[in-house]
Every structure is written in C-alpha cells, then in structure tokens.
Amino acid sequence: MKHPSARPLPDASPDCRPPRRRRKEARPSELTAAALALFVEKGFAATRLEDIAARAGVSKGTLYLYFESKEALFKTVIEEGMVAALAAAEQRLSDFQGSAAELLQQLLFGWWEQIGRTPMAGVTKLIACESSNFPEVAQYYHDRVRSRGRALLRTTLQRGVGSGEFRPVDLETTIDVIMAPLLMLAIARFSPGFCSLGTTPESYLQTHFELLVNGLRRSSGALAKPPTGDRQ
Amino acid sequence: MKHPSARPLPDASPDCRPPRRRRKEARPSELTAAALALFVEKGFAATRLEDIAARAGVSKGTLYLYFESKEALFKTVIEEGMVAALAAAEQRLSDFQGSAAELLQQLLFGWWEQIGRTPMAGVTKLIACESSNFPEVAQYYHDRVRSRGRALLRTTLQRGVGSGEFRPVDLETTIDVIMAPLLMLAIARFSPGFCSLGTTPESYLQTHFELLVNGLRRSSGALAKPPTGDRQ
DNA sequence: TGCGTTAATGACTACAGAGTCAGTAATATA
DNA sequence: TATATTACTGACTCTGTAGTCATTAACGCA
C-alpha cells in the first residue's frame, strides 16, 4: 500500500535514498554503458528504458534529457562501440614488421585484448541479432567496421602468400573463415549455454591460430573435392 | 472511416477475402513455420502474434486454439527445430567408413544440406540471440543438441588422431574452432550485412574444410607461442 | 544566506500488443 | 435439407512501457 502524497518532508527516511546529484558530463556515457549491457543481454525490444535508467543511477526522465528516443539511444550505443573498435584496430595495423604468421597472431590476440574481452564485444552480438530491425545500422557496420577488419586480414594474407610463407588461397573466403571464430567468441560471451567454451578464450584463440597457420602453409598432397559436386 | 457493423451480408465483396477453411491438422505446423521465420527475422520480443497468424493465413484467435501463449509457441518452435536437427545428425552418424578427413567432410557438408541451408538454421540464431531470455531453452539446447554435435566431431577427431592421420590436438577446443564457422554461417543467413559471404556457402565450407584438414595434418615445425603469455 | 538557473524527477498520458470470448460459418451426420 | 458440432474469427479488455511535463532540488554566484 502506497500513500499518494505521504511524508512531503524533505528527508523523510534518513538515508534511504541517496541525494540527487547533478553530473551533466558523466550521464551520457553512463547511460550508453548501461544500455549496451542490457541491450546485449535482453535484446533491443525486450529492454525497458526504466531498467537502463536505473542501472545508470538516474530516472527515466533524465534519459530523455540526453537521448531523443529509445532508437536514438540504441544507435548511439552502436556508433560509440564501433568508433572504439575502429580506433583499436587501426592502431595496431600500420607499422608492424615480422612474418605473416606473427602478424596474424598479433591481429587475433590484439582483437581479443582490445575488443573481444571488453564490453565492446557486445556490439558484435547486437549487430548479429538486430541487424534486420536496423538496416541502416547494419549497413554502416558492414561498410566501416567489418570491411576495415577484413582489410587488415587481407593485407596479412597477401603478404604471406607473396612471400611464399602461405600457399595461394581464395582471399575473401579465407578471411570469412578466419573471422568466424572471433565473431563466435564475441557472441558466446553473452549467450550462456549457446557456445560456452570448455577452455579459456586465450587457448581457444591459440588453437584457432595454430590450425590456421598450419593450414595455410604450403601443403604437399591434394585435397578431396566436396562430396556433392552437383549442387547448383 | 470504418463502419461498426457495415455490410452484414455474407459475401459483401465478391472475392475480396478467401473463404474460411477448417484445417485442424495443418495449422500447428503452419503456425510454427511462420513463427520461426518471424522470430528469426525480428527477434522474439519484436514479433507480433498478429503477424505470425497473418503469415500462417489465420487470425490471432486461431493461434490461441493451438498454443497457450507466445512463450509456449516460441518453445514449440525451438523444440521442433531441435528434434529435426537431431534426427538429421544422428542419421548420418553411425555407419560411415572412410578416412577421418572424409568423415569430417561428410559432417560439414551434411550439416549444411540438412540443417544449415534449411529453415532449421534459424533455430541456431534464435538460441544465440534469445538464450539469456530463455535459460531453460538454452540449457536444453546445450545438453541435447550441441553436445551431440560435438560428440560426432569428437569421434571423428579421435579416429584421425588414433590412426596418425591427424596430429594430437586439444579435442574440445578444436571442436569449438571447427564449429564456429558453421554457426556463423547459420547466423549470417539471417543477419543481412553482418557477415554476408563473398562466395557461396559451399565454397565457404570447402575452404574451411581444406584449411582444417591441412591444419590437422602432422606438422613438422614448431609454432609460435601466444604473444601475451602473462595473461591470467 | 538568498536567488536564479537548470539538472533531475516521477506521476502521468497514450498506445501497442498479448490474451479473451461471444459469435460465425464450415463441415459431418441424419 | 435441417441440425449438431466445432474450427475459426475479430472486436474487445487489460497490461506494460515509450515518451511527456509540471514540479523539485542541486549547484553557482552575488
């Protein structure tokens, strides 16, 4: 039972509710962080704005001081995450020297350190799950983030093939195959039961890397053809 | 402007609305098929029951004749999908003879033929996206579907390692790495822009298979250690 | 200490969509 | 053809939540 206007005195219960604070600067990032966590956990549609606000320690009204709508908040969350991911990726790109295998290893583990193990990995799951509800966002991700990540791998593979360290491969398809375990790792972190690893992410990546480098080495024997060659 | 009870005559507009049909047997599967498609496209929370009903060619009331609630419908969709997936997997398991590489190829392409390229692949995306909203469903998937798929791969790898065809590897981690591109393929089919392949699924799988078999072969040289060995 | 500015609040409105049910019509049976 | 049965319908109710806004109180400044 709740009194409509009970106890109008300012400090009704001594320290029940912490005092209101004015922190205009800090709110937006706190709100997007809370939103990212909840969107990733529950999905966009199933997440209540009041829960986001509560997690950020403000009321729902405050949220609307900083974001026009739920959708605008979502887009900001994704945008921020992508910017962070891009910055991380570009940084380690440019001036690395060493074998193609070493560069590949740098890329895989660097991705994990700077994106995979941070909250930014949640953006990956969000794109995967919500892309058909937000085509523009998906397009943006595809054009900017994904293509840049692919470019890094492409350069690496080309260097390896050019130097004879790797055998010739179909570049684009190989890139897809290399990225898949990374994307799955990002998704698995937020999908309990779906793909829980038996080991640590680090040894998972290491196994991926070893299989990969071994698989890319110049091989002697020919490989089998696909079993159903008559598929269109 | 809509008349409250305009035109009570039976055939108001000639063939505007097709005649009502009674098809008790066919409804449930038609409804679950429609639900799967929409849940996969929009997610559980963002899908409206009226849209599902409309896609199945019935009214919302009819849906409630066959399913207790939206959640019950969701669980039936997943359950059905998993049963189908299991049946497909078990079938191809038992009496295959041949090299471990050939068996592995059978598993990858068989998965694609019977699950990956069918609507059942959508179940994979649903589990990935909704698992935290439906922990019991995720648990069931983990215990029954995923573990059985892993068992198939484990048997295959063990055979290859035992016969000396493959080098010794960490079984569980390798299984995770092998499955990741399959799961991504299933998810990518329903996530426009997220991971659209540059090639056909078949050549994607073939590249994955070739890298894999090559990577699993007995290798001569030692491989590099991970760059950040001091991680906890 | 008092005053003006504005960050923050939470009760409120509007609406969408899950779930209901009295009524309708397709089919079986006589 | 008349009657009984029941698959099906869609207008309705009710709940939950996105979005609003008049009010409150934190902070800067005189």
Short mmCIF file of N, CA and C in Angstrom, two decimals, chain A residues 32-175:
data_model
loop_
_atom_site.label_atom_id
_atom_site.label_comp_id
_atom_site.label_asym_id
_atom_site.label_seq_id
_atom_site.Cartn_x
_atom_site.Cartn_y
_atom_site.Cartn_z
N THR A 32 24.91 5.14 -21.91
CA THR A 32 25.18 4.23 -23.03
C THR A 32 25.81 2.93 -22.54
N ALA A 33 26.63 3.02 -21.49
CA ALA A 33 27.23 1.80 -20.95
C ALA A 33 26.14 0.88 -20.40
N ALA A 34 25.22 1.47 -19.65
CA ALA A 34 24.11 0.68 -19.09
C ALA A 34 23.27 0.10 -20.21
N ALA A 35 23.01 0.92 -21.23
CA ALA A 35 22.17 0.47 -22.34
C ALA A 35 22.85 -0.67 -23.09
N LEU A 36 24.14 -0.54 -23.35
CA LEU A 36 24.85 -1.61 -24.05
C LEU A 36 24.69 -2.93 -23.30
N ALA A 37 24.93 -2.88 -22.00
CA ALA A 37 24.85 -4.11 -21.20
C ALA A 37 23.47 -4.75 -21.31
N LEU A 38 22.44 -3.94 -21.20
CA LEU A 38 21.09 -4.51 -21.19
C LEU A 38 20.62 -4.90 -22.58
N PHE A 39 20.93 -4.09 -23.58
CA PHE A 39 20.57 -4.47 -24.96
C PHE A 39 21.22 -5.80 -25.32
N VAL A 40 22.47 -5.96 -24.94
CA VAL A 40 23.17 -7.19 -25.27
C VAL A 40 22.55 -8.37 -24.53
N GLU A 41 22.18 -8.13 -23.29
CA GLU A 41 21.64 -9.25 -22.51
C GLU A 41 20.24 -9.66 -22.96
N LYS A 42 19.36 -8.66 -23.15
CA LYS A 42 17.96 -8.97 -23.39
C LYS A 42 17.51 -8.74 -24.82
N GLY A 43 18.28 -8.02 -25.59
CA GLY A 43 17.83 -7.61 -26.91
C GLY A 43 17.20 -6.23 -26.83
N PHE A 44 17.12 -5.55 -27.98
CA PHE A 44 16.61 -4.18 -28.01
C PHE A 44 15.17 -4.09 -27.52
N ALA A 45 14.28 -4.88 -28.14
CA ALA A 45 12.85 -4.74 -27.86
C ALA A 45 12.51 -5.14 -26.44
N ALA A 46 13.22 -6.10 -25.87
CA ALA A 46 12.86 -6.61 -24.54
C ALA A 46 13.49 -5.79 -23.42
N THR A 47 14.28 -4.80 -23.76
CA THR A 47 14.92 -3.98 -22.72
C THR A 47 14.06 -2.77 -22.40
N ARG A 48 13.80 -2.55 -21.11
CA ARG A 48 12.97 -1.41 -20.71
C ARG A 48 13.84 -0.21 -20.40
N LEU A 49 13.41 0.94 -20.90
CA LEU A 49 14.19 2.15 -20.66
C LEU A 49 14.36 2.43 -19.18
N GLU A 50 13.33 2.09 -18.40
CA GLU A 50 13.46 2.32 -16.96
C GLU A 50 14.58 1.50 -16.36
N ASP A 51 14.79 0.31 -16.87
CA ASP A 51 15.88 -0.53 -16.37
C ASP A 51 17.23 0.08 -16.73
N ILE A 52 17.33 0.61 -17.93
CA ILE A 52 18.58 1.26 -18.33
C ILE A 52 18.86 2.44 -17.41
N ALA A 53 17.83 3.27 -17.24
CA ALA A 53 18.00 4.45 -16.38
C ALA A 53 18.40 4.02 -14.97
N ALA A 54 17.72 3.02 -14.44
CA ALA A 54 18.02 2.57 -13.07
C ALA A 54 19.46 2.10 -12.97
N ARG A 55 19.92 1.35 -13.97
CA ARG A 55 21.28 0.83 -13.95
C ARG A 55 22.30 1.97 -14.00
N ALA A 56 21.92 3.06 -14.67
CA ALA A 56 22.81 4.21 -14.74
C ALA A 56 22.62 5.14 -13.54
N GLY A 57 21.70 4.77 -12.64
CA GLY A 57 21.51 5.54 -11.41
C GLY A 57 20.72 6.82 -11.61
N VAL A 58 19.88 6.86 -12.65
CA VAL A 58 19.04 8.05 -12.86
C VAL A 58 17.61 7.60 -13.12
N SER A 59 16.72 8.58 -13.29
CA SER A 59 15.33 8.24 -13.58
C SER A 59 15.12 8.25 -15.10
N LYS A 60 13.96 7.73 -15.49
CA LYS A 60 13.69 7.63 -16.92
C LYS A 60 13.66 9.01 -17.58
N GLY A 61 13.13 9.97 -16.87
CA GLY A 61 13.07 11.32 -17.43
C GLY A 61 14.45 11.85 -17.79
N THR A 62 15.43 11.55 -16.96
CA THR A 62 16.78 12.02 -17.22
C THR A 62 17.31 11.47 -18.54
N LEU A 63 16.98 10.22 -18.78
CA LEU A 63 17.43 9.59 -20.03
C LEU A 63 17.00 10.44 -21.22
N TYR A 64 15.78 10.98 -21.14
CA TYR A 64 15.26 11.75 -22.26
C TYR A 64 15.86 13.15 -22.35
N LEU A 65 16.61 13.54 -21.34
CA LEU A 65 17.35 14.80 -21.46
C LEU A 65 18.52 14.62 -22.41
N TYR A 66 19.01 13.39 -22.52
CA TYR A 66 20.24 13.16 -23.28
C TYR A 66 20.02 12.41 -24.58
N PHE A 67 18.89 11.70 -24.70
CA PHE A 67 18.62 10.94 -25.92
C PHE A 67 17.18 11.15 -26.36
N GLU A 68 17.01 11.32 -27.67
CA GLU A 68 15.69 11.63 -28.19
C GLU A 68 14.68 10.51 -28.04
N SER A 69 15.15 9.29 -28.17
CA SER A 69 14.24 8.16 -28.15
C SER A 69 15.04 6.89 -27.86
N LYS A 70 14.32 5.81 -27.69
CA LYS A 70 14.98 4.52 -27.45
C LYS A 70 15.86 4.16 -28.64
N GLU A 71 15.34 4.39 -29.82
CA GLU A 71 16.10 4.05 -31.02
C GLU A 71 17.36 4.91 -31.14
N ALA A 72 17.23 6.20 -30.82
CA ALA A 72 18.40 7.07 -30.87
C ALA A 72 19.47 6.59 -29.88
N LEU A 73 19.02 6.16 -28.72
CA LEU A 73 19.96 5.63 -27.73
C LEU A 73 20.67 4.40 -28.29
N PHE A 74 19.90 3.52 -28.90
CA PHE A 74 20.49 2.31 -29.49
C PHE A 74 21.55 2.67 -30.51
N LYS A 75 21.21 3.59 -31.39
CA LYS A 75 22.16 3.94 -32.44
C LYS A 75 23.43 4.56 -31.86
N THR A 76 23.27 5.36 -30.83
CA THR A 76 24.44 5.95 -30.18
C THR A 76 25.32 4.86 -29.58
N VAL A 77 24.69 3.90 -28.94
CA VAL A 77 25.44 2.79 -28.33
C VAL A 77 26.28 2.08 -29.37
N ILE A 78 25.65 1.76 -30.49
CA ILE A 78 26.37 1.04 -31.54
C ILE A 78 27.48 1.91 -32.12
N GLU A 79 27.14 3.14 -32.41
CA GLU A 79 28.09 4.08 -33.01
C GLU A 79 29.34 4.19 -32.13
N GLU A 80 29.13 4.46 -30.85
CA GLU A 80 30.24 4.58 -29.90
C GLU A 80 31.10 3.32 -29.93
N GLY A 81 30.43 2.18 -29.87
CA GLY A 81 31.16 0.92 -29.84
C GLY A 81 31.99 0.72 -31.08
N MET A 82 31.45 1.11 -32.22
CA MET A 82 32.16 0.92 -33.47
C MET A 82 33.35 1.85 -33.56
N VAL A 83 33.17 3.07 -33.12
CA VAL A 83 34.29 4.01 -33.12
C VAL A 83 35.43 3.46 -32.29
N ALA A 84 35.09 2.95 -31.11
CA ALA A 84 36.12 2.39 -30.23
C ALA A 84 36.82 1.21 -30.91
N ALA A 85 36.02 0.36 -31.53
CA ALA A 85 36.59 -0.82 -32.17
C ALA A 85 37.52 -0.41 -33.31
N LEU A 86 37.10 0.56 -34.09
CA LEU A 86 37.92 1.01 -35.21
C LEU A 86 39.24 1.58 -34.74
N ALA A 87 39.16 2.43 -33.72
CA ALA A 87 40.38 3.03 -33.20
C ALA A 87 41.35 1.94 -32.77
N ALA A 88 40.83 0.95 -32.08
CA ALA A 88 41.68 -0.14 -31.60
C ALA A 88 42.33 -0.88 -32.78
N ALA A 89 41.51 -1.10 -33.81
CA ALA A 89 42.02 -1.88 -34.95
C ALA A 89 43.09 -1.12 -35.72
N GLU A 90 42.79 0.13 -36.04
CA GLU A 90 43.71 0.94 -36.85
C GLU A 90 45.07 1.04 -36.17
N GLN A 91 45.00 1.24 -34.86
CA GLN A 91 46.21 1.46 -34.10
C GLN A 91 47.28 0.40 -34.36
N ARG A 92 46.85 -0.87 -34.26
CA ARG A 92 47.83 -1.94 -34.34
C ARG A 92 48.16 -2.33 -35.77
N LEU A 93 47.48 -1.69 -36.71
CA LEU A 93 47.69 -2.07 -38.10
C LEU A 93 49.07 -1.73 -38.62
N SER A 94 49.34 -0.42 -38.63
CA SER A 94 50.24 0.15 -39.61
C SER A 94 51.65 -0.42 -39.63
N ASP A 95 52.38 -0.16 -38.56
CA ASP A 95 53.82 -0.35 -38.69
C ASP A 95 54.33 -1.63 -38.02
N PHE A 96 53.60 -2.71 -38.22
CA PHE A 96 54.10 -3.96 -37.67
C PHE A 96 55.01 -4.64 -38.67
N GLN A 97 56.13 -5.10 -38.19
CA GLN A 97 57.05 -5.86 -39.05
C GLN A 97 57.17 -7.27 -38.50
N GLY A 98 57.42 -8.22 -39.37
CA GLY A 98 57.57 -9.61 -38.93
C GLY A 98 56.94 -10.52 -39.95
N SER A 99 56.95 -11.81 -39.68
CA SER A 99 56.38 -12.77 -40.61
C SER A 99 54.87 -12.59 -40.66
N ALA A 100 54.28 -13.10 -41.73
CA ALA A 100 52.83 -13.02 -41.86
C ALA A 100 52.14 -13.76 -40.72
N ALA A 101 52.73 -14.89 -40.31
CA ALA A 101 52.14 -15.66 -39.21
C ALA A 101 52.15 -14.83 -37.93
N GLU A 102 53.24 -14.15 -37.69
CA GLU A 102 53.32 -13.32 -36.47
C GLU A 102 52.30 -12.18 -36.52
N LEU A 103 52.17 -11.60 -37.70
CA LEU A 103 51.19 -10.51 -37.85
C LEU A 103 49.78 -11.04 -37.62
N LEU A 104 49.51 -12.21 -38.18
CA LEU A 104 48.19 -12.83 -37.97
C LEU A 104 47.93 -13.04 -36.49
N GLN A 105 48.93 -13.54 -35.80
CA GLN A 105 48.79 -13.77 -34.37
C GLN A 105 48.53 -12.46 -33.63
N GLN A 106 49.27 -11.43 -34.03
CA GLN A 106 49.04 -10.11 -33.45
C GLN A 106 47.59 -9.67 -33.64
N LEU A 107 47.07 -9.89 -34.84
CA LEU A 107 45.71 -9.43 -35.13
C LEU A 107 44.70 -10.18 -34.27
N LEU A 108 44.84 -11.50 -34.19
CA LEU A 108 43.87 -12.29 -33.43
C LEU A 108 43.89 -11.91 -31.95
N PHE A 109 45.09 -11.92 -31.37
CA PHE A 109 45.15 -11.66 -29.93
C PHE A 109 44.93 -10.19 -29.62
N GLY A 110 45.32 -9.32 -30.53
CA GLY A 110 45.06 -7.90 -30.34
C GLY A 110 43.58 -7.62 -30.36
N TRP A 111 42.87 -8.27 -31.28
CA TRP A 111 41.42 -8.14 -31.31
C TRP A 111 40.83 -8.55 -29.97
N TRP A 112 41.31 -9.64 -29.43
CA TRP A 112 40.77 -10.12 -28.17
C TRP A 112 41.03 -9.11 -27.05
N GLU A 113 42.26 -8.62 -26.98
CA GLU A 113 42.61 -7.70 -25.91
C GLU A 113 41.81 -6.42 -25.97
N GLN A 114 41.61 -5.91 -27.18
CA GLN A 114 41.05 -4.56 -27.29
C GLN A 114 39.56 -4.55 -27.60
N ILE A 115 39.03 -5.63 -28.08
CA ILE A 115 37.61 -5.67 -28.38
C ILE A 115 36.93 -6.88 -27.73
N GLY A 116 37.41 -8.06 -28.07
CA GLY A 116 36.74 -9.29 -27.64
C GLY A 116 36.48 -9.36 -26.16
N ARG A 117 37.47 -9.00 -25.35
CA ARG A 117 37.26 -9.16 -23.92
C ARG A 117 36.68 -7.91 -23.25
N THR A 118 36.43 -6.88 -24.01
CA THR A 118 35.83 -5.67 -23.45
C THR A 118 34.32 -5.68 -23.71
N PRO A 119 33.61 -4.74 -23.09
CA PRO A 119 32.17 -4.67 -23.37
C PRO A 119 31.86 -4.40 -24.84
N MET A 120 32.82 -3.88 -25.58
CA MET A 120 32.58 -3.59 -26.99
C MET A 120 32.19 -4.84 -27.77
N ALA A 121 32.62 -6.00 -27.30
CA ALA A 121 32.26 -7.24 -27.99
C ALA A 121 30.75 -7.38 -28.10
N GLY A 122 30.04 -6.78 -27.14
CA GLY A 122 28.59 -6.85 -27.18
C GLY A 122 28.00 -6.24 -28.44
N VAL A 123 28.68 -5.25 -28.99
CA VAL A 123 28.20 -4.63 -30.22
C VAL A 123 28.10 -5.68 -31.33
N THR A 124 29.05 -6.58 -31.35
CA THR A 124 29.02 -7.65 -32.35
C THR A 124 27.74 -8.46 -32.23
N LYS A 125 27.41 -8.83 -30.99
CA LYS A 125 26.18 -9.60 -30.82
C LYS A 125 24.96 -8.77 -31.21
N LEU A 126 24.97 -7.51 -30.85
CA LEU A 126 23.83 -6.66 -31.20
C LEU A 126 23.63 -6.58 -32.70
N ILE A 127 24.72 -6.39 -33.43
CA ILE A 127 24.60 -6.33 -34.88
C ILE A 127 24.04 -7.64 -35.41
N ALA A 128 24.56 -8.74 -34.91
CA ALA A 128 24.10 -10.04 -35.38
C ALA A 128 22.61 -10.22 -35.12
N CYS A 129 22.17 -9.82 -33.94
CA CYS A 129 20.78 -10.10 -33.55
C CYS A 129 19.79 -9.07 -34.09
N GLU A 130 20.20 -7.84 -34.21
CA GLU A 130 19.23 -6.78 -34.51
C GLU A 130 19.38 -6.23 -35.92
N SER A 131 20.28 -6.79 -36.70
CA SER A 131 20.59 -6.13 -37.98
C SER A 131 19.36 -6.01 -38.88
N SER A 132 18.45 -6.99 -38.84
CA SER A 132 17.31 -6.85 -39.74
C SER A 132 16.30 -5.83 -39.23
N ASN A 133 16.36 -5.49 -37.95
CA ASN A 133 15.49 -4.43 -37.44
C ASN A 133 16.08 -3.04 -37.64
N PHE A 134 17.39 -2.96 -37.90
CA PHE A 134 18.06 -1.67 -38.09
C PHE A 134 18.98 -1.75 -39.29
N PRO A 135 18.38 -1.77 -40.48
CA PRO A 135 19.19 -1.98 -41.69
C PRO A 135 20.27 -0.92 -41.87
N GLU A 136 19.97 0.32 -41.52
CA GLU A 136 20.97 1.38 -41.73
C GLU A 136 22.17 1.13 -40.83
N VAL A 137 21.90 0.74 -39.59
CA VAL A 137 22.98 0.45 -38.66
C VAL A 137 23.83 -0.71 -39.18
N ALA A 138 23.16 -1.73 -39.66
CA ALA A 138 23.88 -2.89 -40.18
C ALA A 138 24.74 -2.49 -41.37
N GLN A 139 24.18 -1.65 -42.22
CA GLN A 139 24.91 -1.19 -43.39
C GLN A 139 26.16 -0.44 -42.98
N TYR A 140 25.98 0.44 -42.03
CA TYR A 140 27.11 1.24 -41.53
C TYR A 140 28.20 0.32 -40.99
N TYR A 141 27.79 -0.64 -40.17
CA TYR A 141 28.75 -1.61 -39.62
C TYR A 141 29.47 -2.34 -40.73
N HIS A 142 28.70 -2.76 -41.73
CA HIS A 142 29.28 -3.52 -42.84
C HIS A 142 30.30 -2.70 -43.60
N ASP A 143 29.94 -1.43 -43.87
CA ASP A 143 30.81 -0.59 -44.69
C ASP A 143 32.06 -0.14 -43.95
N ARG A 144 31.89 0.17 -42.69
CA ARG A 144 33.00 0.76 -41.96
C ARG A 144 33.80 -0.26 -41.16
N VAL A 145 33.15 -0.92 -40.22
CA VAL A 145 33.87 -1.77 -39.28
C VAL A 145 34.34 -3.06 -39.93
N ARG A 146 33.38 -3.79 -40.46
CA ARG A 146 33.69 -5.11 -40.97
C ARG A 146 34.71 -5.04 -42.11
N SER A 147 34.49 -4.09 -43.02
CA SER A 147 35.37 -4.05 -44.18
C SER A 147 36.79 -3.66 -43.77
N ARG A 148 36.90 -2.86 -42.73
CA ARG A 148 38.25 -2.49 -42.29
C ARG A 148 38.97 -3.67 -41.64
N GLY A 149 38.21 -4.42 -40.83
CA GLY A 149 38.78 -5.62 -40.24
C GLY A 149 39.24 -6.59 -41.32
N ARG A 150 38.42 -6.73 -42.33
CA ARG A 150 38.77 -7.62 -43.43
C ARG A 150 40.03 -7.13 -44.14
N ALA A 151 40.14 -5.83 -44.29
CA ALA A 151 41.31 -5.27 -44.97
C ALA A 151 42.60 -5.65 -44.25
N LEU A 152 42.55 -5.60 -42.93
CA LEU A 152 43.74 -5.98 -42.15
C LEU A 152 44.14 -7.42 -42.46
N LEU A 153 43.15 -8.30 -42.44
CA LEU A 153 43.45 -9.71 -42.70
C LEU A 153 43.91 -9.91 -44.14
N ARG A 154 43.30 -9.18 -45.05
CA ARG A 154 43.66 -9.33 -46.46
C ARG A 154 45.13 -8.98 -46.69
N THR A 155 45.51 -7.85 -46.13
CA THR A 155 46.91 -7.43 -46.24
C THR A 155 47.85 -8.51 -45.70
N THR A 156 47.47 -9.04 -44.55
CA THR A 156 48.30 -10.06 -43.92
C THR A 156 48.43 -11.30 -44.80
N LEU A 157 47.28 -11.76 -45.30
CA LEU A 157 47.30 -12.97 -46.12
C LEU A 157 48.10 -12.74 -47.40
N GLN A 158 47.90 -11.57 -48.00
CA GLN A 158 48.62 -11.27 -49.24
C GLN A 158 50.12 -11.28 -48.99
N ARG A 159 50.52 -10.70 -47.88
CA ARG A 159 51.94 -10.70 -47.56
C ARG A 159 52.47 -12.13 -47.44
N GLY A 160 51.69 -12.98 -46.75
CA GLY A 160 52.11 -14.37 -46.56
C GLY A 160 52.18 -15.14 -47.86
N VAL A 161 51.18 -14.94 -48.70
CA VAL A 161 51.18 -15.65 -49.98
C VAL A 161 52.30 -15.14 -50.87
N GLY A 162 52.48 -13.83 -50.86
CA GLY A 162 53.51 -13.23 -51.69
C GLY A 162 54.89 -13.71 -51.33
N SER A 163 55.15 -13.86 -50.05
CA SER A 163 56.48 -14.28 -49.61
C SER A 163 56.67 -15.79 -49.69
N GLY A 164 55.61 -16.51 -50.06
CA GLY A 164 55.72 -17.96 -50.12
C GLY A 164 55.52 -18.65 -48.79
N GLU A 165 55.27 -17.85 -47.75
CA GLU A 165 55.04 -18.43 -46.42
C GLU A 165 53.72 -19.20 -46.40
N PHE A 166 52.74 -18.66 -47.09
CA PHE A 166 51.43 -19.32 -47.19
C PHE A 166 51.22 -19.83 -48.61
N ARG A 167 50.41 -20.87 -48.74
CA ARG A 167 50.02 -21.32 -50.08
C ARG A 167 48.97 -20.36 -50.62
N PRO A 168 48.75 -20.33 -51.93
CA PRO A 168 47.73 -19.45 -52.50
C PRO A 168 46.34 -19.90 -52.03
N VAL A 169 45.53 -18.95 -51.64
CA VAL A 169 44.17 -19.28 -51.20
C VAL A 169 43.20 -18.25 -51.77
N ASP A 170 41.93 -18.60 -51.71
CA ASP A 170 40.90 -17.61 -52.05
C ASP A 170 40.84 -16.62 -50.89
N LEU A 171 41.26 -15.40 -51.16
CA LEU A 171 41.42 -14.44 -50.06
C LEU A 171 40.14 -14.19 -49.30
N GLU A 172 39.09 -13.80 -50.02
CA GLU A 172 37.87 -13.36 -49.34
C GLU A 172 37.25 -14.47 -48.51
N THR A 173 37.20 -15.66 -49.08
CA THR A 173 36.60 -16.77 -48.35
C THR A 173 37.44 -17.13 -47.12
N THR A 174 38.74 -17.10 -47.29
CA THR A 174 39.61 -17.41 -46.16
C THR A 174 39.43 -16.39 -45.04
N ILE A 175 39.27 -15.15 -45.42
CA ILE A 175 39.02 -14.12 -44.40
C ILE A 175 37.75 -14.44 -43.62
#
